[in-house]
Amino acid sequence: MDTYEEKISLLSEMIAFAVVDGELHDREYDFLWIIAQELEIEKAVFLELFGKRNQTKVIKDELHRIMQFYRLALLMHCDGVLHEREIKAINEIGINMGLNPMGIKKTLKAMQEAPNQMIEPEILLHTFTLQHN
């Protein structure tokens, strides 16, 4: 992630996804705030993003798209409840990112089966690179 604009876009997309089920849980907010701090986004800007619907910027690098997809999947599991709308939305987001549908499916399944919904980076990358010819 190179530019401030890309960081804002990434965080905006995560915020939009966090509220897809109709509410923002405390754990989701905390997770988003941690991401914002890692991206060096000020608290005031972070809070403003909840009221805005920014245009998301396309992530060109596949590795960064996979990482963003994984962040969204972690966010989806953050509140401990999987809503049908969240599952549908994350699949649509992954496809719109240009990620392989089988890689998306395998990643979500591996996360669901993991005790803490987290998977090793090697497994994450492997689920997507398996689909390359």
PDB file of C-alpha atoms in Angstrom:
ATOM      1  CA  MET A   1       0.000   0.000   0.000  1.00  0.00           C
ATOM      2  CA  ASP A   2       1.803   3.031  -1.258  1.00  0.00           C
ATOM      3  CA  THR A   3      -0.366   6.118  -1.074  1.00  0.00           C
ATOM      4  CA  TYR A   4      -2.518   7.680   1.587  1.00  0.00           C
ATOM      5  CA  GLU A   5      -5.420   7.544  -0.900  1.00  0.00           C
ATOM      6  CA  GLU A   6      -5.026   3.761  -1.202  1.00  0.00           C
ATOM      7  CA  LYS A   7      -4.983   3.406   2.583  1.00  0.00           C
ATOM      8  CA  ILE A   8      -8.181   5.457   2.902  1.00  0.00           C
ATOM      9  CA  SER A   9      -9.799   3.394   0.149  1.00  0.00           C
ATOM     10  CA  LEU A  10      -8.852   0.137   1.867  1.00  0.00           C
ATOM     11  CA  LEU A  11     -10.228   1.299   5.210  1.00  0.00           C
ATOM     12  CA  SER A  12     -13.406   2.659   3.596  1.00  0.00           C
ATOM     13  CA  GLU A  13     -14.040  -0.706   1.981  1.00  0.00           C
ATOM     14  CA  MET A  14     -13.539  -2.451   5.311  1.00  0.00           C
ATOM     15  CA  ILE A  15     -15.932  -0.073   7.082  1.00  0.00           C
ATOM     16  CA  ALA A  16     -18.582  -0.574   4.402  1.00  0.00           C
ATOM     17  CA  PHE A  17     -18.208  -4.333   4.776  1.00  0.00           C
ATOM     18  CA  ALA A  18     -18.350  -4.155   8.583  1.00  0.00           C
ATOM     19  CA  VAL A  19     -21.839  -2.668   8.481  1.00  0.00           C
ATOM     20  CA  VAL A  20     -23.229  -4.925   5.745  1.00  0.00           C
ATOM     21  CA  ASP A  21     -25.136  -6.915   8.393  1.00  0.00           C
ATOM     22  CA  GLY A  22     -26.836  -3.732   9.616  1.00  0.00           C
ATOM     23  CA  GLU A  23     -24.755  -3.038  12.714  1.00  0.00           C
ATOM     24  CA  LEU A  24     -21.217  -2.351  13.851  1.00  0.00           C
ATOM     25  CA  HIS A  25     -20.132  -4.506  16.785  1.00  0.00           C
ATOM     26  CA  ASP A  26     -17.565  -3.258  19.297  1.00  0.00           C
ATOM     27  CA  ARG A  27     -15.076  -5.932  18.247  1.00  0.00           C
ATOM     28  CA  GLU A  28     -15.450  -4.919  14.602  1.00  0.00           C
ATOM     29  CA  TYR A  29     -14.868  -1.267  15.509  1.00  0.00           C
ATOM     30  CA  ASP A  30     -11.799  -2.193  17.559  1.00  0.00           C
ATOM     31  CA  PHE A  31     -10.426  -4.285  14.689  1.00  0.00           C
ATOM     32  CA  LEU A  32     -10.977  -1.414  12.240  1.00  0.00           C
ATOM     33  CA  TRP A  33      -9.262   1.041  14.589  1.00  0.00           C
ATOM     34  CA  ILE A  34      -6.226  -1.275  14.841  1.00  0.00           C
ATOM     35  CA  ILE A  35      -6.054  -1.408  11.031  1.00  0.00           C
ATOM     36  CA  ALA A  36      -6.371   2.393  10.859  1.00  0.00           C
ATOM     37  CA  GLN A  37      -3.486   2.790  13.299  1.00  0.00           C
ATOM     38  CA  GLU A  38      -1.349   0.364  11.296  1.00  0.00           C
ATOM     39  CA  LEU A  39      -2.110   2.419   8.183  1.00  0.00           C
ATOM     40  CA  GLU A  40      -1.215   5.610  10.111  1.00  0.00           C
ATOM     41  CA  ILE A  41      -4.675   7.123   9.684  1.00  0.00           C
ATOM     42  CA  GLU A  42      -5.599   9.771  12.248  1.00  0.00           C
ATOM     43  CA  LYS A  43      -8.561   9.167  14.565  1.00  0.00           C
ATOM     44  CA  ALA A  44     -10.548  12.110  13.146  1.00  0.00           C
ATOM     45  CA  VAL A  45     -10.153  10.834   9.579  1.00  0.00           C
ATOM     46  CA  PHE A  46     -11.029   7.317  10.717  1.00  0.00           C
ATOM     47  CA  LEU A  47     -14.259   8.532  12.316  1.00  0.00           C
ATOM     48  CA  GLU A  48     -15.155  10.605   9.223  1.00  0.00           C
ATOM     49  CA  LEU A  49     -14.998   7.477   7.071  1.00  0.00           C
ATOM     50  CA  PHE A  50     -18.057   6.063   8.831  1.00  0.00           C
ATOM     51  CA  GLY A  51     -20.161   8.878   7.386  1.00  0.00           C
ATOM     52  CA  LYS A  52     -18.686   8.778   3.890  1.00  0.00           C
ATOM     53  CA  ARG A  53     -19.036   6.321   1.093  1.00  0.00           C
ATOM     54  CA  ASN A  54     -15.778   6.832  -0.763  1.00  0.00           C
ATOM     55  CA  GLN A  55     -15.073   5.401  -4.160  1.00  0.00           C
ATOM     56  CA  THR A  56     -12.808   2.422  -3.628  1.00  0.00           C
ATOM     57  CA  LYS A  57      -9.534   2.318  -5.496  1.00  0.00           C
ATOM     58  CA  VAL A  58      -8.679  -0.854  -7.386  1.00  0.00           C
ATOM     59  CA  ILE A  59      -5.719  -2.710  -5.894  1.00  0.00           C
ATOM     60  CA  LYS A  60      -3.518  -3.729  -8.802  1.00  0.00           C
ATOM     61  CA  ASP A  61      -1.162  -6.152  -7.071  1.00  0.00           C
ATOM     62  CA  GLU A  62      -2.667  -9.615  -6.527  1.00  0.00           C
ATOM     63  CA  LEU A  63      -0.856 -10.164  -3.219  1.00  0.00           C
ATOM     64  CA  HIS A  64      -2.361  -6.951  -1.823  1.00  0.00           C
ATOM     65  CA  ARG A  65      -5.818  -7.966  -3.077  1.00  0.00           C
ATOM     66  CA  ILE A  66      -5.453 -11.332  -1.307  1.00  0.00           C
ATOM     67  CA  MET A  67      -4.353  -9.568   1.886  1.00  0.00           C
ATOM     68  CA  GLN A  68      -7.316  -7.175   1.704  1.00  0.00           C
ATOM     69  CA  PHE A  69      -9.693 -10.084   1.126  1.00  0.00           C
ATOM     70  CA  TYR A  70      -8.251 -11.847   4.193  1.00  0.00           C
ATOM     71  CA  ARG A  71      -8.646  -8.692   6.323  1.00  0.00           C
ATOM     72  CA  LEU A  72     -12.285  -8.526   5.283  1.00  0.00           C
ATOM     73  CA  ALA A  73     -12.747 -12.204   6.105  1.00  0.00           C
ATOM     74  CA  LEU A  74     -11.221 -11.631   9.554  1.00  0.00           C
ATOM     75  CA  LEU A  75     -13.566  -8.703  10.037  1.00  0.00           C
ATOM     76  CA  MET A  76     -16.490 -10.914   9.052  1.00  0.00           C
ATOM     77  CA  HIS A  77     -15.603 -13.366  11.833  1.00  0.00           C
ATOM     78  CA  CYS A  78     -14.814 -10.650  14.380  1.00  0.00           C
ATOM     79  CA  ASP A  79     -18.238 -10.504  16.020  1.00  0.00           C
ATOM     80  CA  GLY A  80     -18.554 -14.288  16.238  1.00  0.00           C
ATOM     81  CA  VAL A  81     -21.686 -14.354  14.074  1.00  0.00           C
ATOM     82  CA  LEU A  82     -21.719 -15.151  10.357  1.00  0.00           C
ATOM     83  CA  HIS A  83     -24.632 -13.482   8.622  1.00  0.00           C
ATOM     84  CA  GLU A  84     -25.802 -14.671   5.213  1.00  0.00           C
ATOM     85  CA  ARG A  85     -25.414 -11.108   3.902  1.00  0.00           C
ATOM     86  CA  GLU A  86     -21.770 -11.066   5.029  1.00  0.00           C
ATOM     87  CA  ILE A  87     -21.004 -14.340   3.274  1.00  0.00           C
ATOM     88  CA  LYS A  88     -22.672 -13.169   0.071  1.00  0.00           C
ATOM     89  CA  ALA A  89     -20.946  -9.780   0.234  1.00  0.00           C
ATOM     90  CA  ILE A  90     -17.456 -11.182   0.814  1.00  0.00           C
ATOM     91  CA  ASN A  91     -17.819 -13.550  -2.115  1.00  0.00           C
ATOM     92  CA  GLU A  92     -18.935 -10.673  -4.353  1.00  0.00           C
ATOM     93  CA  ILE A  93     -16.097  -8.465  -3.124  1.00  0.00           C
ATOM     94  CA  GLY A  94     -13.537 -11.212  -3.764  1.00  0.00           C
ATOM     95  CA  ILE A  95     -14.817 -11.769  -7.287  1.00  0.00           C
ATOM     96  CA  ASN A  96     -14.899  -8.012  -7.957  1.00  0.00           C
ATOM     97  CA  MET A  97     -11.274  -7.888  -6.791  1.00  0.00           C
ATOM     98  CA  GLY A  98     -10.463 -10.378  -9.508  1.00  0.00           C
ATOM     99  CA  LEU A  99      -9.666 -13.213  -7.109  1.00  0.00           C
ATOM    100  CA  ASN A 100     -10.273 -16.791  -8.131  1.00  0.00           C
ATOM    101  CA  PRO A 101     -13.667 -18.078  -6.855  1.00  0.00           C
ATOM    102  CA  MET A 102     -12.160 -21.433  -5.831  1.00  0.00           C
ATOM    103  CA  GLY A 103      -9.437 -19.651  -3.867  1.00  0.00           C
ATOM    104  CA  ILE A 104     -12.120 -17.555  -2.159  1.00  0.00           C
ATOM    105  CA  LYS A 105     -14.154 -20.631  -1.293  1.00  0.00           C
ATOM    106  CA  LYS A 106     -11.146 -22.570   0.043  1.00  0.00           C
ATOM    107  CA  THR A 107      -9.937 -19.628   2.110  1.00  0.00           C
ATOM    108  CA  LEU A 108     -13.334 -19.063   3.718  1.00  0.00           C
ATOM    109  CA  LYS A 109     -13.701 -22.786   4.417  1.00  0.00           C
ATOM    110  CA  ALA A 110     -10.220 -22.991   5.999  1.00  0.00           C
ATOM    111  CA  MET A 111     -11.009 -19.983   8.174  1.00  0.00           C
ATOM    112  CA  GLN A 112     -14.332 -21.435   9.264  1.00  0.00           C
ATOM    113  CA  GLU A 113     -12.646 -24.706  10.258  1.00  0.00           C
ATOM    114  CA  ALA A 114      -9.774 -23.010  12.122  1.00  0.00           C
ATOM    115  CA  PRO A 115     -10.267 -22.737  15.906  1.00  0.00           C
ATOM    116  CA  ASN A 116      -9.654 -18.969  15.920  1.00  0.00           C
ATOM    117  CA  GLN A 117     -10.718 -18.319  12.290  1.00  0.00           C
ATOM    118  CA  MET A 118      -7.126 -17.403  11.407  1.00  0.00           C
ATOM    119  CA  ILE A 119      -4.997 -19.244   8.888  1.00  0.00           C
ATOM    120  CA  GLU A 120      -1.277 -19.216   8.247  1.00  0.00           C
ATOM    121  CA  PRO A 121      -0.048 -16.879   5.495  1.00  0.00           C
ATOM    122  CA  GLU A 122       1.403 -19.817   3.560  1.00  0.00           C
ATOM    123  CA  ILE A 123      -1.988 -21.545   3.500  1.00  0.00           C
ATOM    124  CA  LEU A 124      -3.712 -18.325   2.445  1.00  0.00           C
ATOM    125  CA  LEU A 125      -1.340 -17.788  -0.469  1.00  0.00           C
ATOM    126  CA  HIS A 126      -1.413 -21.457  -1.390  1.00  0.00           C
ATOM    127  CA  THR A 127      -5.222 -21.473  -1.753  1.00  0.00           C
ATOM    128  CA  PHE A 128      -4.970 -18.779  -4.402  1.00  0.00           C
ATOM    129  CA  THR A 129      -1.761 -19.849  -6.155  1.00  0.00           C
ATOM    130  CA  LEU A 130      -3.138 -23.381  -6.523  1.00  0.00           C
ATOM    131  CA  GLN A 131      -5.570 -21.957  -9.035  1.00  0.00           C
ATOM    132  CA  HIS A 132      -2.844 -20.505 -11.283  1.00  0.00           C
ATOM    133  CA  ASN A 133      -1.934 -22.453 -14.385  1.00  0.00           C
TER     134      ASN A 133
END
